[in-house]
Coordinates of C-alpha atoms in Angstrom, one line a residue:
Chain A
M1 CA 41.4 16.9 -1.1
P2 CA 40.2 18.0 -4.8
D3 CA 40.9 15.0 -6.5
R4 CA 39.8 11.9 -4.4
S5 CA 38.9 9.8 -7.6
A6 CA 41.3 10.0 -10.3
A7 CA 43.7 7.4 -8.7
Q8 CA 41.0 4.8 -8.0
P9 CA 40.0 2.0 -10.6
P10 CA 36.4 2.1 -12.0
I11 CA 33.9 0.4 -10.2
V12 CA 31.7 0.1 -13.0
S13 CA 32.0 1.1 -16.7
L14 CA 29.2 1.7 -19.3
R15 CA 30.4 1.0 -22.9
D16 CA 28.5 2.2 -25.6
V17 CA 25.4 1.2 -24.0
G18 CA 21.9 1.7 -25.7
K19 CA 18.5 1.3 -24.9
R20 CA 15.6 1.0 -27.4
F21 CA 12.4 0.1 -25.7
G22 CA 9.6 -2.2 -27.4
N23 CA 7.7 0.8 -28.8
G24 CA 10.9 1.5 -30.7
V25 CA 11.6 4.8 -28.6
V26 CA 15.6 5.1 -28.0
A27 CA 16.0 6.2 -24.7
L28 CA 20.0 6.0 -24.4
T29 CA 22.6 5.5 -27.3
Q30 CA 26.3 5.3 -27.4
T31 CA 26.9 6.1 -23.8
S32 CA 29.9 5.4 -22.1
F33 CA 31.3 6.6 -18.8
D34 CA 33.3 5.0 -15.8
V35 CA 32.4 5.5 -12.1
R36 CA 35.1 5.4 -9.8
R37 CA 35.5 4.4 -6.2
R38 CA 34.5 7.2 -3.8
E39 CA 33.4 9.3 -6.5
F40 CA 30.3 11.8 -6.4
V41 CA 28.9 11.4 -10.1
S42 CA 25.8 13.4 -11.3
L43 CA 24.0 12.7 -14.4
L44 CA 22.4 16.0 -15.6
G45 CA 20.0 16.4 -18.2
P46 CA 16.3 17.8 -19.0
S47 CA 13.6 15.0 -18.8
G48 CA 13.3 12.3 -21.1
C49 CA 17.0 12.1 -21.7
G50 CA 17.6 8.8 -20.8
K51 CA 19.3 9.4 -17.2
S52 CA 17.3 7.5 -15.1
T53 CA 17.5 4.6 -17.9
A54 CA 21.1 4.7 -17.3
L55 CA 20.7 4.3 -13.4
R56 CA 18.1 1.4 -13.9
I57 CA 20.6 -0.4 -16.2
M58 CA 23.4 0.0 -13.8
A59 CA 20.9 -1.4 -11.0
G60 CA 20.2 -4.3 -13.2
L61 CA 16.3 -3.4 -13.3
S62 CA 16.7 -2.9 -16.9
E63 CA 18.9 -4.8 -19.7
P64 CA 20.8 -2.6 -22.3
T65 CA 19.7 -3.4 -25.8
A66 CA 23.3 -2.6 -26.8
G67 CA 26.7 -2.3 -25.2
D68 CA 27.9 -3.7 -21.8
V69 CA 28.1 -2.8 -18.4
V70 CA 31.6 -4.0 -17.0
W71 CA 31.8 -4.4 -13.3
R72 CA 35.3 -4.2 -11.8
D73 CA 35.3 -7.6 -10.2
G74 CA 34.3 -9.0 -13.4
G75 CA 31.4 -10.9 -11.7
D76 CA 27.6 -10.0 -11.6
R77 CA 26.2 -7.7 -8.7
A78 CA 25.3 -9.8 -5.6
P79 CA 22.0 -8.3 -4.1
G80 CA 22.8 -5.5 -1.6
S81 CA 25.9 -4.5 -3.3
I82 CA 23.5 -1.6 -5.0
G83 CA 21.5 1.1 -3.1
F84 CA 18.7 2.5 -5.1
V85 CA 16.7 5.6 -3.9
F86 CA 14.0 6.4 -6.1
Q87 CA 12.4 9.7 -6.8
E88 CA 9.6 8.8 -4.3
P89 CA 10.5 7.4 -0.7
T90 CA 8.7 4.2 -1.6
L91 CA 8.5 3.2 2.1
M92 CA 5.9 0.2 2.9
P93 CA 3.3 2.1 4.7
W94 CA 2.2 -0.9 6.8
A95 CA 5.5 -1.5 8.0
T96 CA 7.7 0.9 10.9
V97 CA 10.7 3.0 9.8
A98 CA 13.1 0.2 11.3
A99 CA 11.0 -2.7 9.5
N100 CA 11.5 -0.8 6.1
V101 CA 15.2 -0.3 6.8
Y102 CA 15.5 -3.9 7.6
L103 CA 13.8 -5.1 4.5
P104 CA 16.9 -5.4 2.0
L105 CA 18.7 -7.4 5.2
K106 CA 15.4 -9.4 5.5
L107 CA 15.4 -10.3 1.8
T108 CA 18.9 -11.7 2.1
G109 CA 17.7 -13.9 4.9
M110 CA 19.1 -12.2 7.7
A111 CA 17.0 -12.1 11.3
F112 CA 15.7 -9.0 12.7
D113 CA 18.0 -9.5 15.9
R114 CA 21.2 -9.8 14.1
A115 CA 20.4 -7.0 11.4
Q116 CA 19.3 -4.6 14.5
P117 CA 23.0 -2.9 14.7
Q118 CA 23.1 -1.9 11.3
I119 CA 19.7 -0.6 11.0
A120 CA 20.5 1.5 14.2
L121 CA 23.6 2.6 12.2
A122 CA 22.0 3.4 9.2
L123 CA 19.2 5.5 11.1
Q124 CA 21.7 7.1 12.7
R125 CA 23.8 8.1 9.6
V126 CA 20.7 9.9 8.1
G127 CA 19.4 11.4 11.6
L128 CA 16.6 9.3 12.4
P129 CA 17.9 7.7 15.4
D130 CA 14.6 8.3 17.3
F131 CA 12.1 7.3 14.8
A132 CA 12.5 3.4 14.1
G133 CA 9.2 2.6 15.6
A134 CA 7.1 5.5 13.9
Y135 CA 5.1 4.6 10.5
P136 CA 5.9 6.2 7.4
R137 CA 2.7 8.5 7.3
Q138 CA 3.9 9.9 10.7
L139 CA 7.0 11.3 9.1
S140 CA 7.4 14.4 6.6
G141 CA 8.2 14.3 3.4
G142 CA 12.1 15.0 4.0
M143 CA 11.9 12.4 6.9
K144 CA 10.6 9.7 4.6
M145 CA 13.4 10.4 2.1
R146 CA 15.9 10.1 4.9
A147 CA 14.3 6.5 6.0
S148 CA 14.6 5.6 2.2
I149 CA 18.2 6.4 2.4
A150 CA 18.7 4.5 5.3
R151 CA 17.3 1.7 3.7
A152 CA 19.6 1.7 0.7
L153 CA 22.4 2.4 3.2
V154 CA 21.9 -0.7 5.3
T155 CA 23.1 -3.2 3.4
R156 CA 26.7 -1.0 2.9
P157 CA 26.3 -1.0 -0.9
Q158 CA 29.6 -0.3 -3.0
L159 CA 27.3 1.7 -5.0
L160 CA 24.6 4.2 -4.2
L161 CA 22.3 5.1 -7.2
M162 CA 19.7 8.0 -6.5
D163 CA 17.1 8.7 -8.7
E164 CA 16.2 12.7 -8.5
P165 CA 15.5 11.6 -4.8
F166 CA 15.0 15.2 -3.9
A167 CA 13.1 16.9 -6.7
A168 CA 9.7 16.5 -4.8
L169 CA 11.0 18.3 -1.7
D170 CA 10.7 21.9 -0.9
E171 CA 14.1 24.1 -1.4
I172 CA 14.8 24.5 2.3
T173 CA 14.3 20.6 2.9
R174 CA 16.6 20.1 -0.2
F175 CA 19.4 22.2 0.9
R176 CA 19.4 20.5 4.2
L177 CA 19.2 16.9 2.7
N178 CA 22.3 18.1 0.1
N179 CA 24.4 19.0 3.3
D180 CA 23.6 15.8 5.1
L181 CA 24.2 13.7 1.9
L182 CA 27.8 15.2 1.6
A183 CA 28.6 14.6 5.3
L184 CA 27.2 11.2 4.6
W185 CA 29.5 10.4 1.7
Q186 CA 32.4 11.5 3.3
A187 CA 31.9 9.8 6.5
T188 CA 31.6 6.5 4.8
D189 CA 33.7 5.6 1.8
Q190 CA 30.3 5.5 -0.5
T191 CA 30.7 5.8 -4.3
V192 CA 27.3 7.6 -5.5
V193 CA 25.6 8.1 -8.8
F194 CA 22.8 11.1 -8.8
V195 CA 20.5 11.9 -11.1
T196 CA 19.0 15.4 -11.4
H197 CA 17.8 18.0 -13.5
S198 CA 19.0 20.8 -11.2
V199 CA 22.4 22.4 -12.3
F200 CA 23.1 23.9 -8.8
E201 CA 22.5 20.4 -6.9
S202 CA 24.4 18.7 -9.1
V203 CA 27.3 21.3 -9.1
F204 CA 27.1 21.4 -5.3
L205 CA 27.2 17.7 -4.4
S206 CA 29.2 16.3 -7.3
S207 CA 33.0 15.8 -7.9
R208 CA 32.0 15.1 -11.6
V209 CA 29.1 16.0 -13.6
L210 CA 27.7 14.2 -16.7
V211 CA 25.9 16.6 -19.0
M212 CA 23.4 14.5 -21.3
T213 CA 21.1 15.4 -24.1
A214 CA 17.8 14.0 -24.8
R215 CA 16.1 12.3 -28.0
P216 CA 18.3 10.0 -27.6
G217 CA 20.2 10.3 -24.7
R218 CA 23.8 10.3 -24.4
I219 CA 26.6 11.9 -22.7
F220 CA 27.4 15.4 -24.2
A221 CA 29.9 16.8 -22.0
E222 CA 32.0 15.9 -18.8
I223 CA 32.9 18.6 -16.3
E224 CA 35.1 18.3 -13.2
I225 CA 33.9 19.8 -10.1
D226 CA 37.3 20.5 -8.4
A227 CA 35.9 22.9 -5.5
P228 CA 37.7 20.7 -2.4
Y229 CA 35.2 19.0 0.1
P230 CA 34.0 19.4 2.6
R231 CA 31.6 21.8 1.1
A232 CA 29.9 24.0 3.9
E233 CA 26.7 26.2 3.1
S234 CA 29.0 29.1 2.6
F235 CA 29.9 27.3 -0.5
R236 CA 26.8 27.8 -2.1
T237 CA 27.0 31.8 -2.0
S238 CA 30.7 31.8 -3.1
S239 CA 31.8 33.3 -6.6
E240 CA 33.5 29.7 -7.3
Y241 CA 30.2 28.0 -7.0
A242 CA 28.7 30.6 -9.3
A243 CA 31.3 30.2 -11.9
L244 CA 30.9 26.5 -11.6
C245 CA 27.2 26.6 -12.2
R246 CA 27.7 29.0 -15.2
R247 CA 30.2 26.4 -16.8
V248 CA 27.7 23.6 -16.2
S249 CA 24.8 25.8 -17.5
E250 CA 26.4 26.7 -20.5
A251 CA 27.3 23.2 -21.5
L252 CA 23.4 22.2 -20.6
A253 CA 22.5 24.9 -22.9
R254 CA 25.0 23.7 -25.6
A255 CA 23.4 20.4 -25.3
M256 CA 19.8 21.3 -25.6
S257 CA 20.9 23.7 -28.9
A258 CA 22.9 20.5 -30.3
E259 CA 19.5 18.2 -29.9
A260 CA 17.6 21.0 -31.3
A261 CA 19.8 21.0 -34.5
A262 CA 19.8 17.0 -34.5
Chain B
M1 CA -8.8 34.3 31.1
T2 CA -9.8 32.7 27.7
T3 CA -8.1 34.0 24.4
P4 CA -10.6 34.3 21.5
R5 CA -8.7 31.2 19.8
R6 CA -9.4 29.0 23.1
R7 CA -12.9 30.1 22.8
R8 CA -13.1 29.0 19.2
E9 CA -11.6 25.4 20.2
D10 CA -14.1 24.9 22.7
E11 CA -16.9 26.0 20.4
N12 CA -15.7 23.2 17.6
L13 CA -15.5 20.7 20.6
E14 CA -19.2 21.4 21.6
R15 CA -20.5 21.5 18.1
S16 CA -18.6 18.2 17.1
R17 CA -20.1 16.7 20.6
R18 CA -23.5 17.6 19.5
E19 CA -23.1 16.2 16.1
R20 CA -22.0 13.0 17.4
I21 CA -25.1 12.8 20.0
L22 CA -27.4 13.8 17.2
R23 CA -26.1 10.8 14.8
A24 CA -26.6 8.5 17.3
S25 CA -30.0 10.0 18.5
L26 CA -31.8 10.4 15.3
P27 CA -31.9 7.0 13.8
L28 CA -33.4 5.5 17.2
A29 CA -35.7 8.7 17.1
A30 CA -36.9 7.4 13.7
L31 CA -37.1 4.0 14.8
L32 CA -39.4 4.7 17.9
L33 CA -41.3 6.8 15.7
G34 CA -41.9 3.8 13.1
F35 CA -42.6 1.4 15.7
L36 CA -45.3 4.2 17.1
V37 CA -47.0 4.6 13.8
W38 CA -46.9 0.6 13.4
D39 CA -48.6 0.1 16.9
L40 CA -51.1 3.0 15.6
V41 CA -52.2 1.4 12.3
V42 CA -52.6 -2.1 14.2
R43 CA -54.8 -0.4 17.0
L44 CA -56.7 1.9 15.0
K45 CA -57.6 -0.7 12.1
G46 CA -58.1 -3.6 14.5
L47 CA -55.8 -5.7 12.4
P48 CA -55.6 -9.4 13.9
P49 CA -52.0 -10.7 14.5
Y50 CA -52.0 -13.1 11.5
M51 CA -52.4 -10.0 9.4
L52 CA -50.0 -7.6 11.3
P53 CA -49.0 -8.2 14.6
S54 CA -48.1 -5.1 16.7
P55 CA -44.6 -4.8 17.6
G56 CA -45.4 -5.3 21.0
L57 CA -46.5 -8.7 20.3
V58 CA -43.5 -9.5 18.5
L59 CA -41.2 -8.4 21.4
S60 CA -43.6 -10.9 23.5
T61 CA -43.1 -13.6 21.1
L62 CA -39.4 -13.1 20.7
I63 CA -39.1 -13.5 24.5
D64 CA -41.4 -16.4 24.6
D65 CA -40.1 -18.4 21.7
W66 CA -36.6 -17.5 22.9
A67 CA -35.4 -21.0 23.5
I68 CA -36.5 -22.2 19.8
L69 CA -35.5 -18.8 17.9
F70 CA -31.7 -19.0 19.7
A71 CA -31.2 -22.5 19.0
S72 CA -32.1 -21.3 15.1
L73 CA -30.2 -18.3 15.5
L74 CA -27.0 -20.6 16.5
V75 CA -27.5 -22.6 13.4
T76 CA -27.6 -19.8 11.2
L77 CA -24.9 -18.1 12.9
T78 CA -22.6 -21.3 12.3
I79 CA -23.5 -21.7 8.5
T80 CA -22.9 -18.0 8.3
F81 CA -19.3 -18.3 9.5
E82 CA -18.4 -21.3 7.9
G83 CA -19.5 -20.1 4.7
L84 CA -17.5 -16.6 5.3
L85 CA -14.4 -18.7 6.6
L86 CA -14.4 -20.8 3.4
A87 CA -15.2 -17.8 1.2
L88 CA -12.3 -15.9 2.8
V89 CA -9.9 -19.1 2.2
G90 CA -11.2 -20.0 -1.1
G91 CA -11.2 -16.2 -2.3
V92 CA -7.8 -15.2 -1.0
G93 CA -6.5 -18.7 -2.2
L94 CA -8.0 -18.4 -5.6
A95 CA -6.6 -14.8 -6.1
I96 CA -3.2 -15.9 -5.0
L97 CA -3.4 -18.8 -7.5
F98 CA -4.5 -16.4 -10.3
N99 CA -2.0 -13.9 -9.4
Q100 CA 0.8 -16.7 -9.6
S101 CA -0.1 -18.0 -12.7
R102 CA -1.8 -16.4 -15.7
L103 CA -2.7 -20.1 -17.1
V104 CA -4.8 -20.6 -13.9
E105 CA -6.4 -17.3 -14.0
Y106 CA -7.7 -17.5 -17.9
S107 CA -8.9 -21.1 -17.3
L108 CA -10.7 -20.1 -14.1
Y109 CA -12.0 -16.8 -13.8
P110 CA -14.4 -16.6 -16.4
Y111 CA -16.3 -19.5 -14.3
A112 CA -16.1 -17.6 -10.9
V113 CA -17.9 -15.1 -12.8
I114 CA -20.6 -17.2 -13.9
L115 CA -21.0 -18.6 -10.5
Q116 CA -21.4 -14.6 -9.1
V117 CA -24.0 -13.7 -11.8
T118 CA -26.3 -16.8 -11.7
P119 CA -28.7 -16.0 -9.0
V120 CA -28.3 -18.3 -6.1
V121 CA -31.9 -18.6 -5.6
A122 CA -31.8 -20.5 -8.6
I123 CA -28.9 -22.5 -7.8
A124 CA -30.3 -23.7 -4.6
P125 CA -33.0 -26.3 -5.6
L126 CA -30.4 -27.9 -7.6
L127 CA -27.7 -28.2 -4.9
L128 CA -30.3 -29.5 -2.4
I129 CA -31.0 -32.3 -5.0
Y130 CA -27.3 -33.4 -5.0
L131 CA -26.0 -32.6 -1.6
P132 CA -27.3 -33.3 2.0
Q133 CA -28.9 -30.2 3.1
Q134 CA -26.4 -28.7 5.7
A135 CA -23.8 -29.2 2.9
A136 CA -26.0 -27.5 0.4
V137 CA -26.8 -24.7 2.5
L138 CA -23.2 -23.9 3.4
A139 CA -22.1 -24.3 -0.4
C140 CA -25.1 -21.6 -1.1
A141 CA -23.3 -19.3 1.8
W142 CA -19.8 -20.0 0.2
I143 CA -20.9 -19.4 -3.7
V144 CA -22.1 -15.7 -2.7
A145 CA -19.7 -14.8 -0.1
F146 CA -16.4 -15.6 -2.2
F147 CA -16.6 -13.5 -5.1
P148 CA -16.1 -10.4 -3.5
V149 CA -13.0 -11.5 -1.7
L150 CA -11.9 -12.9 -4.6
A151 CA -12.4 -9.8 -6.8
N152 CA -10.9 -7.6 -4.1
T153 CA -8.1 -9.7 -3.5
T154 CA -7.3 -9.7 -7.1
L155 CA -7.2 -5.9 -7.2
G156 CA -5.5 -5.9 -4.1
L157 CA -2.7 -8.2 -5.2
N158 CA -2.3 -6.1 -8.6
S159 CA -2.1 -2.6 -6.9
V160 CA 1.1 -2.8 -5.6
D161 CA 3.5 0.3 -6.1
R162 CA 5.9 -0.7 -8.9
N163 CA 8.9 1.1 -7.6
L164 CA 8.5 -1.2 -4.4
A165 CA 8.1 -3.9 -6.4
E166 CA 11.5 -3.1 -8.3
L167 CA 13.0 -2.4 -4.8
F168 CA 12.2 -6.3 -4.1
R169 CA 13.8 -7.4 -7.5
L170 CA 17.0 -5.6 -6.9
Y171 CA 17.6 -7.1 -3.8
G172 CA 17.0 -10.6 -5.2
A173 CA 13.6 -11.4 -3.7
S174 CA 12.0 -14.7 -4.3
R175 CA 8.7 -15.1 -5.6
W176 CA 7.2 -16.1 -1.9
Q177 CA 9.0 -13.3 -0.4
V178 CA 7.4 -11.2 -3.0
L179 CA 4.0 -12.4 -2.1
W180 CA 4.3 -12.7 1.5
D181 CA 6.2 -9.3 2.5
L182 CA 4.8 -7.1 -0.6
K183 CA 1.7 -8.3 -2.1
L184 CA -0.5 -9.7 0.9
P185 CA 0.7 -6.7 2.7
A186 CA -0.5 -4.2 0.2
A187 CA -3.7 -6.3 -0.6
M188 CA -4.9 -6.4 3.0
P189 CA -7.1 -3.2 2.9
F190 CA -8.6 -4.6 -0.2
I191 CA -9.3 -8.3 1.7
L192 CA -10.6 -6.6 4.7
G193 CA -13.4 -4.5 2.3
G194 CA -14.1 -7.7 0.7
L195 CA -14.8 -9.6 3.8
K196 CA -16.9 -6.9 5.0
I197 CA -18.9 -7.4 1.7
A198 CA -18.9 -11.1 2.2
G199 CA -20.1 -11.0 5.8
G200 CA -23.4 -9.9 4.8
L201 CA -23.7 -11.8 1.7
S202 CA -22.8 -15.6 3.7
L203 CA -25.8 -14.7 5.5
I204 CA -28.2 -13.9 2.5
G205 CA -27.0 -17.1 0.8
A206 CA -27.6 -19.4 4.1
V207 CA -31.1 -17.7 4.2
V208 CA -31.7 -18.2 0.7
A209 CA -30.7 -22.0 0.4
E210 CA -32.9 -22.6 3.7
I211 CA -35.8 -20.9 2.1
A212 CA -35.6 -23.0 -0.7
A213 CA -35.2 -26.2 1.2
G214 CA -38.6 -25.3 2.7
S215 CA -40.5 -27.6 4.6
A216 CA -39.1 -30.3 3.1
G217 CA -36.0 -29.7 4.6
A218 CA -34.8 -31.1 8.1
G219 CA -32.7 -27.7 8.8
S220 CA -33.5 -25.5 11.7
G221 CA -32.0 -22.4 10.9
L222 CA -33.8 -19.0 11.3
A223 CA -34.8 -19.0 7.6
Y224 CA -36.4 -22.2 8.5
R225 CA -38.2 -20.9 11.2
I226 CA -39.5 -18.0 9.0
A227 CA -40.7 -20.6 6.2
E228 CA -42.1 -23.1 8.8
S229 CA -44.0 -20.0 10.8
G230 CA -45.5 -18.9 7.4
Y231 CA -47.1 -22.2 6.7
R232 CA -48.5 -22.2 10.1
L233 CA -49.8 -18.4 9.8
N234 CA -47.7 -17.7 12.8
I235 CA -46.8 -14.3 11.6
P236 CA -45.6 -12.7 15.1
R237 CA -43.1 -15.6 15.2
M238 CA -42.0 -14.7 11.2
F239 CA -41.5 -11.2 12.3
A240 CA -39.6 -12.3 15.7
A241 CA -37.3 -14.3 13.7
L242 CA -36.8 -11.5 10.7
L243 CA -35.8 -9.2 13.7
L244 CA -33.2 -11.7 14.7
L245 CA -31.9 -12.2 11.2
S246 CA -31.5 -8.5 10.6
V247 CA -29.8 -7.9 14.0
T248 CA -27.4 -10.9 13.0
G249 CA -26.6 -9.0 9.8
I250 CA -25.8 -5.8 11.6
V251 CA -23.7 -7.4 14.4
I252 CA -22.0 -9.4 11.6
F253 CA -21.0 -6.0 9.8
A254 CA -20.0 -4.4 12.7
A255 CA -17.8 -7.1 14.1
L256 CA -16.1 -7.2 10.5
S257 CA -15.7 -3.6 10.4
W258 CA -14.0 -3.2 13.5
F259 CA -11.7 -6.1 12.9
S260 CA -10.9 -4.4 9.9
H261 CA -10.1 -1.1 11.9
L262 CA -8.0 -3.0 14.0
M263 CA -6.0 -4.2 11.4
L264 CA -5.4 -1.0 9.6
R265 CA -5.5 1.3 12.3
R266 CA -1.5 2.0 12.3
W267 CA -0.9 2.5 8.8
H268 CA -4.2 3.0 6.3
D269 CA -5.7 6.2 5.8
S270 CA -9.0 4.6 5.9
A271 CA -8.7 3.5 9.4
V272 CA -6.4 6.3 11.0
E273 CA -8.2 8.9 12.9
Q274 CA -7.7 12.4 11.9
E275 CA -5.3 14.2 14.1
T276 CA -6.4 18.0 14.1

């Protein structure tokens, strides 16, 4: 299925969104894009291009100073309808993996016993079914990130926002998590917006890549990645992948030089 | 057959065992040596007990006067623990209040500092005028003990991981949930650190107040025994009471350290055993 998104209506649309911080720095300007149901969209750009800001605005953690964020159902986002994965695992060190994954449900007032099946399922999905009772300090970096993803998935959010989640991991672990994330995305009908500064990661994962420029951040190019899913490890070494990476790299280079000229 | 690596591990184990024994035995040896020198000085100089009692005399006084001293120890212990408990409740409570309301923090924090920096020896006589003695002693213990709890808890409540705080916001956590499920657990190592300091200080506060009350006081804590024995030139009993006081301080510190370890051993780096 090369095109599993185009027919779907957008879940959320950013319309001319801008963000100017209190100190006068413009992080984001005139940014418009749609995220459709079951899409895997990457925001790709140099650091400081406002991609994290765009993500935080979508999550409601930051208010835009211009433009609108429009949700499909028109209303506001209910807690739990959005999952957020930070660059660090951001687990509570004093709580077990199960208790960490339980947190979003706990905050909505669900009792632990009732939440148990959902917690087990989320841990199963990320490959940590045997680590429910472990404390974060007992886990490796990759496993902590898996636990963090399980926590984001436990509410079955309609939108999963990921802010450079694998940037701090070694490449081998990152590749494995990339593969597992794709499998997870296909097994569930999750919609993902993924922030990264890696061309290769964005091409491998996404159905669409949005290339951004910095200072002020805005969308420079939009590239459909029409390689079919499922994408196996062999996709990484295919000439198709290399060609797509070249296209995205060139767009990124043009974005950077446009920024330098501005 | 033992491989070279196996032998090296054995050697390491042996070395760490030896070091543990040394660390336990050296302070004891130093203590014994100190007692020996003390005893020799008393004997060789022929010092009378009212100037310097020998260690043996102090020990026998401790045993002979045990009934009186033990009753006093209980009084001092009770006040110390009451002071510590009030310090914990007051310190943590006030820190939470400060954390929830800037207004309260700005209004009261300077006075908490003033209470801390004014020497308690100077406050004690005033308190003794206005309060019944028991209450005054307790107030002194509380005054010196509560500040470390307050300061540490304040620091702890403010050192929450920013991303975790955002996560709570994302899921629409209430103020109460943020406090109970995020801030207080994050502050726990700080609170326990403050409590460890407060334990010793509470004892000091209680002793200072009893000394200030002096012979006028009707109290019967260990510090009162020391003051009373001083007036009566019963120096061996002074030493025995002093010995009991410092043993009490050590036990309080050890107990609080153990408690802190118990609370944190599962997750906090300070309490987790190194696995090599």
